[in-house]
Coordinates of N, CA and C in Angstrom, one line a residue:
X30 N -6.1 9.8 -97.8 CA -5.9 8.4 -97.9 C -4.9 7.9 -96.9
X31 N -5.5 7.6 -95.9 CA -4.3 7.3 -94.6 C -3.8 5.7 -95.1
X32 N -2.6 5.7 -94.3 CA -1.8 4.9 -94.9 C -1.2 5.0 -96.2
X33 N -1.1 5.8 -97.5 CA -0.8 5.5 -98.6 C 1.3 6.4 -98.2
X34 N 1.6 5.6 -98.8 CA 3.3 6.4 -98.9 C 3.5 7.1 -100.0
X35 N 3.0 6.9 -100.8 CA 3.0 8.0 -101.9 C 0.8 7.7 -102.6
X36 N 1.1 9.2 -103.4 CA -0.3 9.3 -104.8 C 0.5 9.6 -105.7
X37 N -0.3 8.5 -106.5 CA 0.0 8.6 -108.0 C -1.5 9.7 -108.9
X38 N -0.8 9.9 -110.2 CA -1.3 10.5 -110.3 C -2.9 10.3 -110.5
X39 N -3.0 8.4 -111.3 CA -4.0 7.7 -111.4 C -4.7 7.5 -109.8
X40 N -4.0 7.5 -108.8 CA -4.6 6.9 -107.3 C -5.5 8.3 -107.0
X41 N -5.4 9.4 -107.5 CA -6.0 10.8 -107.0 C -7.1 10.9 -107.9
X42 N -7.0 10.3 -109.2 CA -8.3 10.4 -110.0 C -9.5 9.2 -109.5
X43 N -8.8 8.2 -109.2 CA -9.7 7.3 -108.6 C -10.3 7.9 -107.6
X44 N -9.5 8.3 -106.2 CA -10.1 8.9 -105.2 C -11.3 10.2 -105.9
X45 N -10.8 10.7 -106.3 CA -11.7 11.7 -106.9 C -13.2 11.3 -107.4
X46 N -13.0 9.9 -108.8 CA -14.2 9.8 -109.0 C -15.2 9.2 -107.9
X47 N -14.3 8.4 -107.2 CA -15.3 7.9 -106.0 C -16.1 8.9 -105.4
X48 N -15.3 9.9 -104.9 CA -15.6 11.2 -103.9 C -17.4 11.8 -104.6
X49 N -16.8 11.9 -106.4 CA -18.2 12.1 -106.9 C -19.1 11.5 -106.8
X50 N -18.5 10.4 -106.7 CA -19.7 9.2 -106.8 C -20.6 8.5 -105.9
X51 N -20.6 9.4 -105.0 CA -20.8 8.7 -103.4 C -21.9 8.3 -102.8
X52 N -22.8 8.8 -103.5 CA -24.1 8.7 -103.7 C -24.7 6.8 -103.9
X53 N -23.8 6.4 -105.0 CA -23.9 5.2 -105.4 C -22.7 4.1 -105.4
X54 N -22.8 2.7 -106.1 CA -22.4 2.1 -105.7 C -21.2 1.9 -107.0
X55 N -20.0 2.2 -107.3 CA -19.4 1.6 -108.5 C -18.9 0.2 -108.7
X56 N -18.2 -0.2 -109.6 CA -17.3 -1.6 -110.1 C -16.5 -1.2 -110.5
X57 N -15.5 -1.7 -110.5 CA -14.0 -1.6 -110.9 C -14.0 -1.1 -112.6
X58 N -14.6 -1.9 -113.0 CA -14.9 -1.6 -114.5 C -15.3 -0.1 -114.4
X59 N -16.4 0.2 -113.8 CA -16.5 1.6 -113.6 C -15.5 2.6 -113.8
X60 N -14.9 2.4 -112.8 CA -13.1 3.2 -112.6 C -12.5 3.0 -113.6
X61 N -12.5 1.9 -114.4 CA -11.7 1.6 -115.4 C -12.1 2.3 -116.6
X62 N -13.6 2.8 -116.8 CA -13.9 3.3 -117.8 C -13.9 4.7 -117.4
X63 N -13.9 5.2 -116.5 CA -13.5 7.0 -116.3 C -12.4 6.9 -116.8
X64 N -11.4 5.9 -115.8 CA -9.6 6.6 -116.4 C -9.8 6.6 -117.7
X65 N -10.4 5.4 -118.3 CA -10.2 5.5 -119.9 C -10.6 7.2 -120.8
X66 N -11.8 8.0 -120.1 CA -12.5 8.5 -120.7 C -11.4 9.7 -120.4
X67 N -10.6 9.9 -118.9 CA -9.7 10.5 -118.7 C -8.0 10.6 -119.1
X68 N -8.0 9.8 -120.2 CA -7.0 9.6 -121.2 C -5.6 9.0 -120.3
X69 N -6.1 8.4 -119.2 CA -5.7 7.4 -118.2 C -6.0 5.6 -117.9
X70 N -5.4 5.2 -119.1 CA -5.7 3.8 -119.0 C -4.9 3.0 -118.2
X71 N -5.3 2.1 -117.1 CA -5.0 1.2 -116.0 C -5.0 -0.2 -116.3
X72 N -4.1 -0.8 -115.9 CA -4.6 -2.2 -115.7 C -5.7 -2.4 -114.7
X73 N -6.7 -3.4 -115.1 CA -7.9 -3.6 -114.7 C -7.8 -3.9 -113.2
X74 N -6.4 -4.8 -113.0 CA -6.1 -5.3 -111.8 C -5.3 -4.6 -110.7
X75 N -4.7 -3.6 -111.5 CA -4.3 -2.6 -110.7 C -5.6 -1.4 -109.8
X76 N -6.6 -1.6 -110.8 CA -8.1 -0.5 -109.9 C -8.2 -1.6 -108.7
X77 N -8.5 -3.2 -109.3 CA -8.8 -3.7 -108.4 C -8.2 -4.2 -106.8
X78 N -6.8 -3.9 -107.3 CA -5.8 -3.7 -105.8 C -6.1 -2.7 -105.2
X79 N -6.2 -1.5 -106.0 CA -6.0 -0.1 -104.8 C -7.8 0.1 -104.2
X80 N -8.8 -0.1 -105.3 CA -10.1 -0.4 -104.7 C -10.2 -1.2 -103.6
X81 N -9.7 -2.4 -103.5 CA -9.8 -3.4 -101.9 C -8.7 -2.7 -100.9
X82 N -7.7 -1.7 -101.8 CA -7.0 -1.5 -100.2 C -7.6 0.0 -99.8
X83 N -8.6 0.8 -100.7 CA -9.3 1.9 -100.3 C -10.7 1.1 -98.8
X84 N -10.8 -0.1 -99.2 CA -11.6 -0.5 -98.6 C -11.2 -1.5 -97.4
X85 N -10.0 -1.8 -97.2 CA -9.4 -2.5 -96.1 C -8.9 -1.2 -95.2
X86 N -8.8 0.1 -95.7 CA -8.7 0.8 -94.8 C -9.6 1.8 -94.1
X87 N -11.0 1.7 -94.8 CA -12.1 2.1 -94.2 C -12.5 3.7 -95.2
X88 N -11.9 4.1 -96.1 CA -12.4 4.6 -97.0 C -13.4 4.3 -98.0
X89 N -13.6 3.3 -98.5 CA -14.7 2.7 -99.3 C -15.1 1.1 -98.2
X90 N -16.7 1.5 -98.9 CA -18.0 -0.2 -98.0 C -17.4 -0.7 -99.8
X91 N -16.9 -1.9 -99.4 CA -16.9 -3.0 -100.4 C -18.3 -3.8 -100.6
X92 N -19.1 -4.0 -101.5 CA -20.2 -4.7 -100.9 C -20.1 -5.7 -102.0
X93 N -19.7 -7.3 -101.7 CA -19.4 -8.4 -102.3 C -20.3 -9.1 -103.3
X94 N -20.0 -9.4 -104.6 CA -21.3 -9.6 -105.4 C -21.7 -11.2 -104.6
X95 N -22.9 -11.3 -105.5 CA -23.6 -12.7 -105.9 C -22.1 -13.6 -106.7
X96 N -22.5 -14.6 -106.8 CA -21.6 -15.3 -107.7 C -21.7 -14.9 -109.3
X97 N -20.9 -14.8 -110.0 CA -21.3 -14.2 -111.4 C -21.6 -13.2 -111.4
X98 N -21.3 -11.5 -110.4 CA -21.9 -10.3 -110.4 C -20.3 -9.9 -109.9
X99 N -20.1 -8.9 -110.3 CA -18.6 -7.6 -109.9 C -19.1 -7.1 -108.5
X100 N -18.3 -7.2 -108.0 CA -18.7 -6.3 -106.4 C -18.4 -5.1 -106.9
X101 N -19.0 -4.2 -105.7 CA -19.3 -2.8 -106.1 C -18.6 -2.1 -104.8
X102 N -18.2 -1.2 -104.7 CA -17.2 0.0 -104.0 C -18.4 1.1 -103.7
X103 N -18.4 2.0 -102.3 CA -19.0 2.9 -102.2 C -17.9 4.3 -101.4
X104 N -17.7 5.1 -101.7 CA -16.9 6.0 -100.9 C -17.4 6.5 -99.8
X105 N -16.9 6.3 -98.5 CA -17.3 6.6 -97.0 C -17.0 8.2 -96.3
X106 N -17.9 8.7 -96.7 CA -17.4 10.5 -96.3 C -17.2 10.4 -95.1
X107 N -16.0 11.0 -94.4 CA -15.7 11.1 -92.8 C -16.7 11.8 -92.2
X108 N -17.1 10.8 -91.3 CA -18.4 10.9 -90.1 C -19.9 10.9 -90.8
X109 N -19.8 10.6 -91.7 CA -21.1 10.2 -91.7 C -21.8 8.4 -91.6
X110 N -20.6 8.0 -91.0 CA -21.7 6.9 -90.0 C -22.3 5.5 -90.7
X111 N -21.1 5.0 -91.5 CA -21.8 3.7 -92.3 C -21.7 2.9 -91.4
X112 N -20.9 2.9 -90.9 CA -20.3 1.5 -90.4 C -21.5 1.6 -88.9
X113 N -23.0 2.5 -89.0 CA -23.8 2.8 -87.8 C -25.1 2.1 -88.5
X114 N -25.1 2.1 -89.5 CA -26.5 2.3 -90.2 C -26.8 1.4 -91.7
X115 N -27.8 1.2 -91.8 CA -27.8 -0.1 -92.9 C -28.2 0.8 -94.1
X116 N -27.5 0.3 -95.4 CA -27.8 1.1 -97.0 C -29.0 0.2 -97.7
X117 N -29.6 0.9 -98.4 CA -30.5 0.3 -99.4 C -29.8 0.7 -100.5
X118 N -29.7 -0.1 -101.9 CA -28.9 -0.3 -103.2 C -29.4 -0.5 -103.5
X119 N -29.8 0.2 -105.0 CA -30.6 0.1 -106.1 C -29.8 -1.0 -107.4
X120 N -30.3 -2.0 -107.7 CA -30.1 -3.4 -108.0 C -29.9 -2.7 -109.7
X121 N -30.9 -1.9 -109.7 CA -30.8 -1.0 -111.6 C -29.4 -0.2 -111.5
X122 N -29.7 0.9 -110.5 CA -28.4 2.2 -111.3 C -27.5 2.2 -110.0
X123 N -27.2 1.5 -108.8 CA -26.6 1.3 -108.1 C -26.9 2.4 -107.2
X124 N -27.9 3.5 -107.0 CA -27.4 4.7 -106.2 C -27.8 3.7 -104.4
X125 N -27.1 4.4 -103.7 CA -27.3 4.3 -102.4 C -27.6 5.5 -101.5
X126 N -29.0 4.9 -101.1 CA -29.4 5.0 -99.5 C -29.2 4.8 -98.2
X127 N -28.7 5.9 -97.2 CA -28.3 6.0 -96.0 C -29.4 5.8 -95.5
X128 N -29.6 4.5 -94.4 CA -31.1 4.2 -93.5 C -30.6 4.9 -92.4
X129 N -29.8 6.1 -92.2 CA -29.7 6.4 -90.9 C -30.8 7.2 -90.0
X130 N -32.0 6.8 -90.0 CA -33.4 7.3 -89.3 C -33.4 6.6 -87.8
X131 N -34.4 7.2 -87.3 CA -34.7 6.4 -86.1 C -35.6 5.4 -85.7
X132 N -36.3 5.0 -87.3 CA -37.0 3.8 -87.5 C -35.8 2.7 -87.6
X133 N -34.5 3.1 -88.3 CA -33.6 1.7 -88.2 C -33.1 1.1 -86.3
X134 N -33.4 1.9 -85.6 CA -32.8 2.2 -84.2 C -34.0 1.0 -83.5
X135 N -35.3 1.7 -84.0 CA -36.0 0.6 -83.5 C -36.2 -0.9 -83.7
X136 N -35.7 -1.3 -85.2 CA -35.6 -2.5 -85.6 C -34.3 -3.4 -85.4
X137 N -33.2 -2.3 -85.2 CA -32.5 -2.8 -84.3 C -32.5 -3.3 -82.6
X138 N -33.2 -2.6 -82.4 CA -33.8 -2.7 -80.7 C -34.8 -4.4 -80.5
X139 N -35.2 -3.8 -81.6 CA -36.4 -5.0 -81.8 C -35.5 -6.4 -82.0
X140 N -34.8 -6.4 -82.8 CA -34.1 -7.9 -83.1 C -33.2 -8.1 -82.3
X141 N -32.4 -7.3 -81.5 CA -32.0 -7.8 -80.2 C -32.6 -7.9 -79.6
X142 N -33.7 -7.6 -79.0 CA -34.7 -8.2 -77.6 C -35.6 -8.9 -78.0
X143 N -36.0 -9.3 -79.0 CA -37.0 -10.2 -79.6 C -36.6 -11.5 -79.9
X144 N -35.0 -11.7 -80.7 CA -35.0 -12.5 -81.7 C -33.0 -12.9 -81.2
X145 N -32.8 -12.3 -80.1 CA -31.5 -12.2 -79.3 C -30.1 -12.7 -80.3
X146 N -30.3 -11.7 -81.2 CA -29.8 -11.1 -82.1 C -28.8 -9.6 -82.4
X147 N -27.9 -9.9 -82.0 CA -26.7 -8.3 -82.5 C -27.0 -7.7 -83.6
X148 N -27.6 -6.7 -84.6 CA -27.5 -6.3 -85.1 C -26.1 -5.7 -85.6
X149 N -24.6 -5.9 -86.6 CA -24.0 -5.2 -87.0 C -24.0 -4.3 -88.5
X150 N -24.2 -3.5 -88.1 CA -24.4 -2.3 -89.5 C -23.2 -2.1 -90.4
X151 N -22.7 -2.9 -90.1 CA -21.1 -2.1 -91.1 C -21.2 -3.4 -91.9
X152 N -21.3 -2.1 -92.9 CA -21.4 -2.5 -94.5 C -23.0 -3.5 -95.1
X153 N -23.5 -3.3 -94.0 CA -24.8 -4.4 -94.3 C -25.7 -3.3 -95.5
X154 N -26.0 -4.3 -96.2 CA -26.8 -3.2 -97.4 C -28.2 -4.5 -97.9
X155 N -29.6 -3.5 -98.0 CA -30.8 -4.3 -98.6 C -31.0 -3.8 -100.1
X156 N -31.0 -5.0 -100.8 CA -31.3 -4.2 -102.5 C -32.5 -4.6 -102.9
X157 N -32.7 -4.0 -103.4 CA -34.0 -3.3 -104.3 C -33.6 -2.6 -105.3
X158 N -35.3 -1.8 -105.8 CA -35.6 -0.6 -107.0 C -35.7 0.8 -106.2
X159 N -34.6 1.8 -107.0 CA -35.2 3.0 -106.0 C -36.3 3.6 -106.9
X160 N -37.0 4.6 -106.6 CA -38.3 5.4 -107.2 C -37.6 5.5 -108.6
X161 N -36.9 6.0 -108.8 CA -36.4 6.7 -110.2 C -36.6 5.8 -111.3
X162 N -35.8 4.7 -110.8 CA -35.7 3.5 -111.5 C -37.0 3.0 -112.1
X163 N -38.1 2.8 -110.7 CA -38.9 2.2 -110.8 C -40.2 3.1 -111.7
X164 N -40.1 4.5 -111.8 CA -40.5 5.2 -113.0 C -40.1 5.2 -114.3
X165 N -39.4 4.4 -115.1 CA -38.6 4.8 -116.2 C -39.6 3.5 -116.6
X166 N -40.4 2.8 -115.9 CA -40.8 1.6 -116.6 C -41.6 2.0 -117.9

């Protein structure tokens, strides 16, 4: 956690559950209900300080709700390349999809020479149903 001057004991469990969780997308409530489950209860507003400063420093994609929706937190494994490549989010159970292929390369290519348009990938996310989800019907 660059930048931090001290870990607490709760700042390392947070880091931690993220690290598990990387796959998908959490909410602060999320965090809030591990520590609870880990006989570590937080102020609600306290997850949500150190979650925006995990993500002002480039450790967690913040991805900002709808109006009336919790934004959601994703943990950013060193080098693997968010800030290169667009996520698909599952709108049901939050997991996320890395579009890092070389089909996104071309549609990037495509909407700058086409549509004279920059493509920036950091943090851009498309939501949807992923398969799992979409079998449970």
């Amino acid at each position: 956690m660059a930048g931090n001057s001290y870990v607490t004991a709760n700042r390392k469990k947070i880091l931690e559950y993220l690290q598990e969780s990387d796959e998908r997308a959490v909410t602060a409530a999320d965090v809030a209900a591990y520590l609870k489950s880990q006989n570590s209860e937080v102020n609600i507003t306290t997850v949500y300080r150190y979650l925006d400063k995990l993500a002002k420093e480039g450790t967690l994609i913040k991805y900002v709700a709808e109006k009336g929706c919790q934004s959601a937190y994703q943990y950013v494994r060193p080098g693997r390349g968010c800030s290169e490549h667009l996520h698909l989010k599952c709108v049901k159970c939050g997991k996320i999809i890395h579009l890092d292929c070389h089909f996104m390369k071309e549609i990037s290519s495509h909407i700058e020479e086409n549509h004279d348009f920059v493509l920036r990938c950091s943090q851009s996310i498309l939501y949807g149903v992923c398969s799992d989800c979409r079998a449970l019907k």
